[in-house]
Tab-separated table of C-alpha atoms in Angstrom:
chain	number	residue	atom	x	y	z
A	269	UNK	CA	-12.528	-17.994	-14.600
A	270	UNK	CA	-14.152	-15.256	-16.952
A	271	UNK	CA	-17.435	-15.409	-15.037
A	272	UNK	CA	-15.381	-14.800	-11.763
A	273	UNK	CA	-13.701	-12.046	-13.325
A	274	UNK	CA	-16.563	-9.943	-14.285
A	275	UNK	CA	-18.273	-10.320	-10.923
A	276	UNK	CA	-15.035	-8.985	-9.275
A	277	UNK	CA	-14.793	-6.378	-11.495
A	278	UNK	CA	-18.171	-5.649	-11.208
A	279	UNK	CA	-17.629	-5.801	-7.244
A	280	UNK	CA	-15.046	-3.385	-7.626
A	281	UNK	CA	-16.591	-1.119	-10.024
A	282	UNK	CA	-19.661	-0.540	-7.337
A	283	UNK	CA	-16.124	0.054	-4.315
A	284	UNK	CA	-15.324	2.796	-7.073
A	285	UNK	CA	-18.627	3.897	-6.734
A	286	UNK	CA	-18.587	4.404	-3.196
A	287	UNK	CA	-15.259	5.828	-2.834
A	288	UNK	CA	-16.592	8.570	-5.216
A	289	UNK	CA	-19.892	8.874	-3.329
A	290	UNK	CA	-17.506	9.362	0.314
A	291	UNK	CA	-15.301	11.630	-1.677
A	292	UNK	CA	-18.401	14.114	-3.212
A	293	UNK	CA	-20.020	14.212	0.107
A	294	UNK	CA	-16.529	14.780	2.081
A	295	UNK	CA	-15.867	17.604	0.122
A	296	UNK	CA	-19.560	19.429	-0.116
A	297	UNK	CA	-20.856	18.659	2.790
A	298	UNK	CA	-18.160	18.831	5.837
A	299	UNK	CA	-17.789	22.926	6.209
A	300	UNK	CA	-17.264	25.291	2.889
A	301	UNK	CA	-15.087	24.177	0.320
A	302	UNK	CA	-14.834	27.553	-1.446
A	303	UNK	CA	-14.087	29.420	2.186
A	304	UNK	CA	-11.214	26.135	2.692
A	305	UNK	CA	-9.266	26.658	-0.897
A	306	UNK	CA	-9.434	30.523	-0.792
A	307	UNK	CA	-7.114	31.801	1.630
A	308	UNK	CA	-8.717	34.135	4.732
A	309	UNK	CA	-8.091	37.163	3.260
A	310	UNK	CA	-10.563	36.814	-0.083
A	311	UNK	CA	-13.502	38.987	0.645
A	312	UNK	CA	-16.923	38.119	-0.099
A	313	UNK	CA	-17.070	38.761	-3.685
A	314	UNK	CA	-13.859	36.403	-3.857
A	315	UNK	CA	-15.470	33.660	-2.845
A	316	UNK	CA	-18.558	34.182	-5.161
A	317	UNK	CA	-16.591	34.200	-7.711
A	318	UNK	CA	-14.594	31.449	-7.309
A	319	UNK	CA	-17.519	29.425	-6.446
A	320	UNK	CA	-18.953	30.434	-9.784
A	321	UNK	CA	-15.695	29.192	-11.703
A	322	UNK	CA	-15.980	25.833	-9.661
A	323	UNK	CA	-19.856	25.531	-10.227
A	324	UNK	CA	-20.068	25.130	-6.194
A	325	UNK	CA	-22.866	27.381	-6.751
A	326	UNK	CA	-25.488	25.455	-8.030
A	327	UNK	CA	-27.625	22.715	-6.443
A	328	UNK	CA	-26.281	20.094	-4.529
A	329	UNK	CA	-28.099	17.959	-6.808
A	330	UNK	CA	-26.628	19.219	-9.963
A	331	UNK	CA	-23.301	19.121	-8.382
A	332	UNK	CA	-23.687	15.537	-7.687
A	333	UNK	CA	-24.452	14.838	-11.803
A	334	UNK	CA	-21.739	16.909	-12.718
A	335	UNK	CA	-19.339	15.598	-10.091
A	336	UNK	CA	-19.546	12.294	-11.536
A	337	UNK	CA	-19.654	12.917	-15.217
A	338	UNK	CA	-16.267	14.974	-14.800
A	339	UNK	CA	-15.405	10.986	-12.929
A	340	UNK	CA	-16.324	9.159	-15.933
A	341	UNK	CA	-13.949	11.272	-18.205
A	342	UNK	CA	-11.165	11.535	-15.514
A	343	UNK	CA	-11.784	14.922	-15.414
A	344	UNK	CA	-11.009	15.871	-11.867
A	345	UNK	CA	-10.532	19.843	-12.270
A	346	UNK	CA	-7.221	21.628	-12.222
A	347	UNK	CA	-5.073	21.432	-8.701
A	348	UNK	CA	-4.744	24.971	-7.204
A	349	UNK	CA	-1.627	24.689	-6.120
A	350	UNK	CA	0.053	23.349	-9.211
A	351	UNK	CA	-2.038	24.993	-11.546
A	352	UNK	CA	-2.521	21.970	-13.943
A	353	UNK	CA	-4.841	18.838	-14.482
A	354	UNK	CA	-5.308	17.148	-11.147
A	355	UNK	CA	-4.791	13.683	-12.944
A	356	UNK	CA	-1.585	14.820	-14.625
A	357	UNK	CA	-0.351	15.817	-11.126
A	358	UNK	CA	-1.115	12.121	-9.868
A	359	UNK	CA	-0.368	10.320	-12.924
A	360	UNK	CA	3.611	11.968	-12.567
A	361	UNK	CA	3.569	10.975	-9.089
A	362	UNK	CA	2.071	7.368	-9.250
A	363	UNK	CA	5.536	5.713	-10.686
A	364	UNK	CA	7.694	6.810	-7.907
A	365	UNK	CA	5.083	5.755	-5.281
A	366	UNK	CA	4.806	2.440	-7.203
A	367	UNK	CA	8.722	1.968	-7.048
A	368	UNK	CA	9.406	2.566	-3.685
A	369	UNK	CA	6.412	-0.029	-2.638
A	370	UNK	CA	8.315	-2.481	-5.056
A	371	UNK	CA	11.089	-2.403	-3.577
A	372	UNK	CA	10.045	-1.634	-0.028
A	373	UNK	CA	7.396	-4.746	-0.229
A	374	UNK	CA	9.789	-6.714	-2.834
A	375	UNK	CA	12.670	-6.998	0.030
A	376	UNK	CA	10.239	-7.902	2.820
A	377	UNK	CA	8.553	-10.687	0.674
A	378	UNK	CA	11.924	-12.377	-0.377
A	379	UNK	CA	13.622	-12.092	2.961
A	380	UNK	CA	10.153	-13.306	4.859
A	381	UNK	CA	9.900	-16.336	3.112
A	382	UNK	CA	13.510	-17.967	3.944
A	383	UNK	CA	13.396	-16.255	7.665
A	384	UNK	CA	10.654	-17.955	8.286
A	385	UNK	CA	10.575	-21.137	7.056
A	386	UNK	CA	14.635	-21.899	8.290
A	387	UNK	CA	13.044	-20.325	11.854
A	388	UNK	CA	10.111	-22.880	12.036
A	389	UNK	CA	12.283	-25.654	10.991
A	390	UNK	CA	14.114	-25.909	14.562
A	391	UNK	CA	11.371	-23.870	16.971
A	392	UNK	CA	13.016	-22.573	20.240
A	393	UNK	CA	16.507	-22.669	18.412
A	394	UNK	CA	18.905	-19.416	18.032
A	395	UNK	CA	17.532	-18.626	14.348
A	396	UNK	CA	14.289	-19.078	15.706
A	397	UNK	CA	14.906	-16.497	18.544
A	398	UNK	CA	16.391	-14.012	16.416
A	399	UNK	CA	13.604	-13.966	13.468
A	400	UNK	CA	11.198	-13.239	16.741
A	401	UNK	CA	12.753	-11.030	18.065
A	402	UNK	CA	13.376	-8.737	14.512
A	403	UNK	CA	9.666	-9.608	14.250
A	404	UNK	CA	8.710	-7.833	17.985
A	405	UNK	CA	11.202	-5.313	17.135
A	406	UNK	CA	10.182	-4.206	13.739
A	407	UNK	CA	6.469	-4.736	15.049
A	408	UNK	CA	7.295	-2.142	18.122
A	409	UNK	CA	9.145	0.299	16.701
A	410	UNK	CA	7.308	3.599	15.078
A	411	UNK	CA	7.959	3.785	11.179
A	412	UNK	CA	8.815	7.362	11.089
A	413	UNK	CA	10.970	7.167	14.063
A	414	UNK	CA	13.006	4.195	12.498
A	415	UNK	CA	13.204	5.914	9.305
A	416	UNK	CA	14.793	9.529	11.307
A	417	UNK	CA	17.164	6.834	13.108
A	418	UNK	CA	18.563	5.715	9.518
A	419	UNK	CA	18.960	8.987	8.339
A	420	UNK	CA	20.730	10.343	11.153
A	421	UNK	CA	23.171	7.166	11.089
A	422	UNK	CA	23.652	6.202	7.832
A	423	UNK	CA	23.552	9.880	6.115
A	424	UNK	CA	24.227	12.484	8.527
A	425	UNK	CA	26.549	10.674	11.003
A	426	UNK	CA	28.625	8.219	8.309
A	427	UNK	CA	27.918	9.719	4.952
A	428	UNK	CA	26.746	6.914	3.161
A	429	UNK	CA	23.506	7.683	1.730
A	430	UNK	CA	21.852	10.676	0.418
A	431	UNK	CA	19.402	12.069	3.107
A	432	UNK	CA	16.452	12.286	0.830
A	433	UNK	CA	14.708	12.650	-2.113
A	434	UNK	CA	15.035	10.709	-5.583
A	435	UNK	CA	17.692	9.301	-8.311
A	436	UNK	CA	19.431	6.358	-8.379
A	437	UNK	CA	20.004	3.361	-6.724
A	438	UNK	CA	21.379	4.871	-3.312
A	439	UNK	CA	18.295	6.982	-2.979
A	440	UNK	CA	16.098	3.741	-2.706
A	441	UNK	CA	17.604	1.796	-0.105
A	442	UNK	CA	16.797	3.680	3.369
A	443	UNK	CA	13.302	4.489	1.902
A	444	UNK	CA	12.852	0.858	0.981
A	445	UNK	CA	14.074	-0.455	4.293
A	446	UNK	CA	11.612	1.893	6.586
A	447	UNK	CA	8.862	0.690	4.520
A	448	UNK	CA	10.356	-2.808	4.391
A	449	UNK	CA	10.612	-3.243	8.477
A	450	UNK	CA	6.849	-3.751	9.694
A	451	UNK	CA	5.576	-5.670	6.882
A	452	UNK	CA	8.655	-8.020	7.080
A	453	UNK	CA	8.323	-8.345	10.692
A	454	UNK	CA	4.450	-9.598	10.169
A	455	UNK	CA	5.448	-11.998	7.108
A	456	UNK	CA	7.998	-13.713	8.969
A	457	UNK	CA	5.697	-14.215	11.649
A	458	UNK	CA	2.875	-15.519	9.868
A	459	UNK	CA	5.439	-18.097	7.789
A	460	UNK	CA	6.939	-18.973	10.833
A	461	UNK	CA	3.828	-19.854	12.788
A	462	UNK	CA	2.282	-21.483	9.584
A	463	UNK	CA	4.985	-23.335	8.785
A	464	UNK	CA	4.830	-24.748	12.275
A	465	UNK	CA	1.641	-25.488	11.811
A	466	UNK	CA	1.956	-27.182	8.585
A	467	UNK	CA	5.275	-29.454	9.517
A	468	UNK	CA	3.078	-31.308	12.137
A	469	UNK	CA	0.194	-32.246	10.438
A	470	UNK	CA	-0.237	-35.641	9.284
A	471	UNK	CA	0.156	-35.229	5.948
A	472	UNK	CA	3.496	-34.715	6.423
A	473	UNK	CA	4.638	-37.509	8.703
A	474	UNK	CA	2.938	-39.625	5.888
A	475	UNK	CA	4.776	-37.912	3.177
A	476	UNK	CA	8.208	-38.824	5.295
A	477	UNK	CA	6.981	-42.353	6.496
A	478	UNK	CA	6.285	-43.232	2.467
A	479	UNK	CA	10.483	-41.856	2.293
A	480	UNK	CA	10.056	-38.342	0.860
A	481	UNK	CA	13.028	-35.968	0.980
A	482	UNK	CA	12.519	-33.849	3.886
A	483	UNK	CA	13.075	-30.728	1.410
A	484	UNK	CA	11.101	-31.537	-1.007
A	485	UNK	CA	8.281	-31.628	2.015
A	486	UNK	CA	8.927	-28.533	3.524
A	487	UNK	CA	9.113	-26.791	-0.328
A	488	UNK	CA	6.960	-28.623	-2.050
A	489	UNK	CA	3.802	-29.096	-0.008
A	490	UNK	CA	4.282	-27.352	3.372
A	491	UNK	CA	5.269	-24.274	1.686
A	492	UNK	CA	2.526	-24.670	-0.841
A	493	UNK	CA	-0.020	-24.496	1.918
A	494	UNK	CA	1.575	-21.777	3.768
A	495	UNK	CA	0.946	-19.446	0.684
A	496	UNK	CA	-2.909	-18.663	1.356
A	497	UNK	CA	-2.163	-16.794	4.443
A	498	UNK	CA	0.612	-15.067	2.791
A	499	UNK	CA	-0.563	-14.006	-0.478
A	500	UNK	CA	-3.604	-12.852	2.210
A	501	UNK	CA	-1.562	-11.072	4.707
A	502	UNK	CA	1.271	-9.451	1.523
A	503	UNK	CA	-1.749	-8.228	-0.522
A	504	UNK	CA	-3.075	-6.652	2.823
A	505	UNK	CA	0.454	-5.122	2.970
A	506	UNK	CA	0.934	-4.183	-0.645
A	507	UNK	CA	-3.377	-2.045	-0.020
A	508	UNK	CA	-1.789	-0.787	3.241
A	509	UNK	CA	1.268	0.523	1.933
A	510	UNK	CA	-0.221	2.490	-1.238
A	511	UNK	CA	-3.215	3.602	0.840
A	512	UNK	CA	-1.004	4.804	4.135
A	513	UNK	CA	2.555	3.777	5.062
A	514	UNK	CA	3.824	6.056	1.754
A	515	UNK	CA	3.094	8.865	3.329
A	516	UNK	CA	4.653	8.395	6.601
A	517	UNK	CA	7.848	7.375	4.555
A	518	UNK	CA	8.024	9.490	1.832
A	519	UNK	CA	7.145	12.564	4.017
A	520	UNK	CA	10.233	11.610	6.304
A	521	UNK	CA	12.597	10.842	2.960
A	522	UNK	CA	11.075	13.574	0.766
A	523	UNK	CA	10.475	11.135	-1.584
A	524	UNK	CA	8.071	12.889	-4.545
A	525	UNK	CA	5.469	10.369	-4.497
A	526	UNK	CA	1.539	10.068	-4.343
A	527	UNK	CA	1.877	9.529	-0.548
A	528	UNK	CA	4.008	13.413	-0.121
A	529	UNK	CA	1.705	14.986	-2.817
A	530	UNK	CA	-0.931	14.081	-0.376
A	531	UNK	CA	0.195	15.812	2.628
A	532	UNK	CA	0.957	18.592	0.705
A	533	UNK	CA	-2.708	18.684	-1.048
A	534	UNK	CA	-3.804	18.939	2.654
A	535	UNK	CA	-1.536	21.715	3.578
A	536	UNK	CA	-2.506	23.681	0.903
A	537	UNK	CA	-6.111	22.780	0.968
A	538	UNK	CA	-6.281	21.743	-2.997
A	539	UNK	CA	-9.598	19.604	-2.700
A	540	UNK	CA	-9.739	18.603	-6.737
A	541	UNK	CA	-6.120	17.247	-6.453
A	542	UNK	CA	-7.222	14.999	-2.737
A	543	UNK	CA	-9.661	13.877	-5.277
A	544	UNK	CA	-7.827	12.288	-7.952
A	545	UNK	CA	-5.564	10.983	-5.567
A	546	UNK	CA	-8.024	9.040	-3.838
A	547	UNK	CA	-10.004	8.455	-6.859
A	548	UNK	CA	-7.016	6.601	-8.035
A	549	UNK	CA	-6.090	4.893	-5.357
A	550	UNK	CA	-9.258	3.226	-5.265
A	551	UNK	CA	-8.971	2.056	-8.346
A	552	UNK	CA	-5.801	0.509	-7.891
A	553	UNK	CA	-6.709	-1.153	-4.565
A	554	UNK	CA	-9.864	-2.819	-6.598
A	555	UNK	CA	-6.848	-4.035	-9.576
A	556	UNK	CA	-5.359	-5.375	-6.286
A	557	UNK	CA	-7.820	-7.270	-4.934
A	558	UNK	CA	-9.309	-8.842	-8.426
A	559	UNK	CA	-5.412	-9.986	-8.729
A	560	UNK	CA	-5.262	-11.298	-5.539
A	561	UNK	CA	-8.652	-13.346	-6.124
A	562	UNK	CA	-6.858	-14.829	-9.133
A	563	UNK	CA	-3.742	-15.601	-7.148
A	564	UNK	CA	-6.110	-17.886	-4.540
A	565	UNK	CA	-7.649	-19.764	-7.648
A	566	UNK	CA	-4.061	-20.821	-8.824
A	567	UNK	CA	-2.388	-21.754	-5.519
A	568	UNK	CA	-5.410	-23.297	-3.665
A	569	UNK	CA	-7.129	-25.937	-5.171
A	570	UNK	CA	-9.997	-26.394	-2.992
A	571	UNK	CA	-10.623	-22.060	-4.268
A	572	UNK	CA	-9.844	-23.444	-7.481
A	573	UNK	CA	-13.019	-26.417	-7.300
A	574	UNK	CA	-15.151	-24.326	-5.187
């Protein structure tokens, strides 16, 4: 296990790598950085100057060395629009991105797992029917629309829940439901059509023939099996969700995460701070995946031997 270890790490150390490499030659080489942080009106000497302070005037070369020595300390400049350390912007923002994917993804993983197994269990019957038909409709419908529908309803129209932003325990649950809603819909899916999949192969008619509980087949050693494809398809929804779904969802709820601090970067063209973010997130989708790897070796046996 400590062999496979280091070569993931090592894997994901060279993604890192890359992701920097992108982000150096998104920033340098696509159009003029200086002329897209400075605002239209800076003349000339403005934009020299500024350059200057950034060291955009030097070779590309030396920017390159530079660039990724300020990487290797974590230095990724100061963020022009909040006019401190790019990391410390990120690093403040991280938790509340990483709580609202806990409990957006936590809620779709728990309710998945029941919903689908109890739905592939009697195929074609009125649980089965309804978990498909969540799953088409939380497939179909558009995130951000879904989350403007719950807003409208649940805080404008009945007065239920706040509107937006973040505090306690209220403030999470629309928020956690938008996000929940499309990743739920695929789980339950995938456990349903697994668990289908899983109930009629032989193993299991020899496992009732020999006068195993029927539970203790479908929990023990159906359920077992179906776990590859979901740890799979939840990690995928876990990378998806921290690399893209935030910001659709926190935009809509104003919720002061990684994913709004993003679109706002954008809008106010602060390149060092689109940096760290994505820096970061990198990082984190590597810790993701090397987790994930260790997952398979513990549930799959055949992983596990390989």
């Amino acid at each position: 296990m400590g062999g496979f270890l280091l070569r993931r790490i090592g894997q994901g150390l060279l993604v890192v790598i890359g992701v920097t490499l992108i982000v150096f030659i998104a920033t340098r080489m696509v159009g003029d950085p200086v002329k897209v942080m400075l605002p239209l009106s800076a003349t000339d000497a403005q934009r020299a100057a500024f350059a200057q302070q950034i060291g955009l005037d030097r070779p590309i070369g030396a920017q390159f060395v530079d660039f990724v020595g300020d990487m290797a300390r974590l230095d990724f400049g100061e963020s022009l629009w909040q006019r401190r350390p790019a990391l410390d912007v990120v690093l403040e923002r991280l938790p509340n991105t990483l709580k609202l994917i806990g409990a957006g993804l936590g809620l779709a993983i728990l309710l998945s797992l029941p919903l689908g197994a109890i739905a592939a269990l009697r195929p074609g019957g009125w649980v089965d029917r309804t978990t498909v038909f969540v799953g088409l409709f939380g497939l179909s419908l558009p995130q951000f629309w879904f989350g403007l529908l719950m807003i409208v309803f649940f805080a404008v129209t009945l007065g239920w829940l706040p509107t937006s932003g973040m505090g306690g325990a209220r403030y999470y649950i629309l928020p956690a439901i938008t996000l929940a809603l499309p990743s739920l819909a695929r789980l339950v899916m995938l456990v349903r059509s697994s668990m289908i999949d899983e109930l009629n192969q032989q193993y299991v008619r020899t496992a009732r023939a020999k006068g195993l509980h029927f539970r203790r087949v479908v929990m023990v050693h159906a359920m077992r099996n179906t776990l590859v494809p979901f740890v799979t398809l939840a990690g995928w929804e876990l990378i998806s969700a921290l690399a893209g779904y935030t910001v659709v969802v926190e935009t809509v709820f104003a919720w002061p995460g990684l994913g709004l601090t993003a679109m706002q970067a954008i809008q106010k063209s602060d390149l060092f701070l689109l940096q760290a973010i994505v820096f970061i997130v990198a990082v984190l989708i590597v810790i993701i995946n090397v987790g994930l790897d260790v997952i398979y070796k513990l549930i799959d046996p055949r992983i596990r031997l390989a």
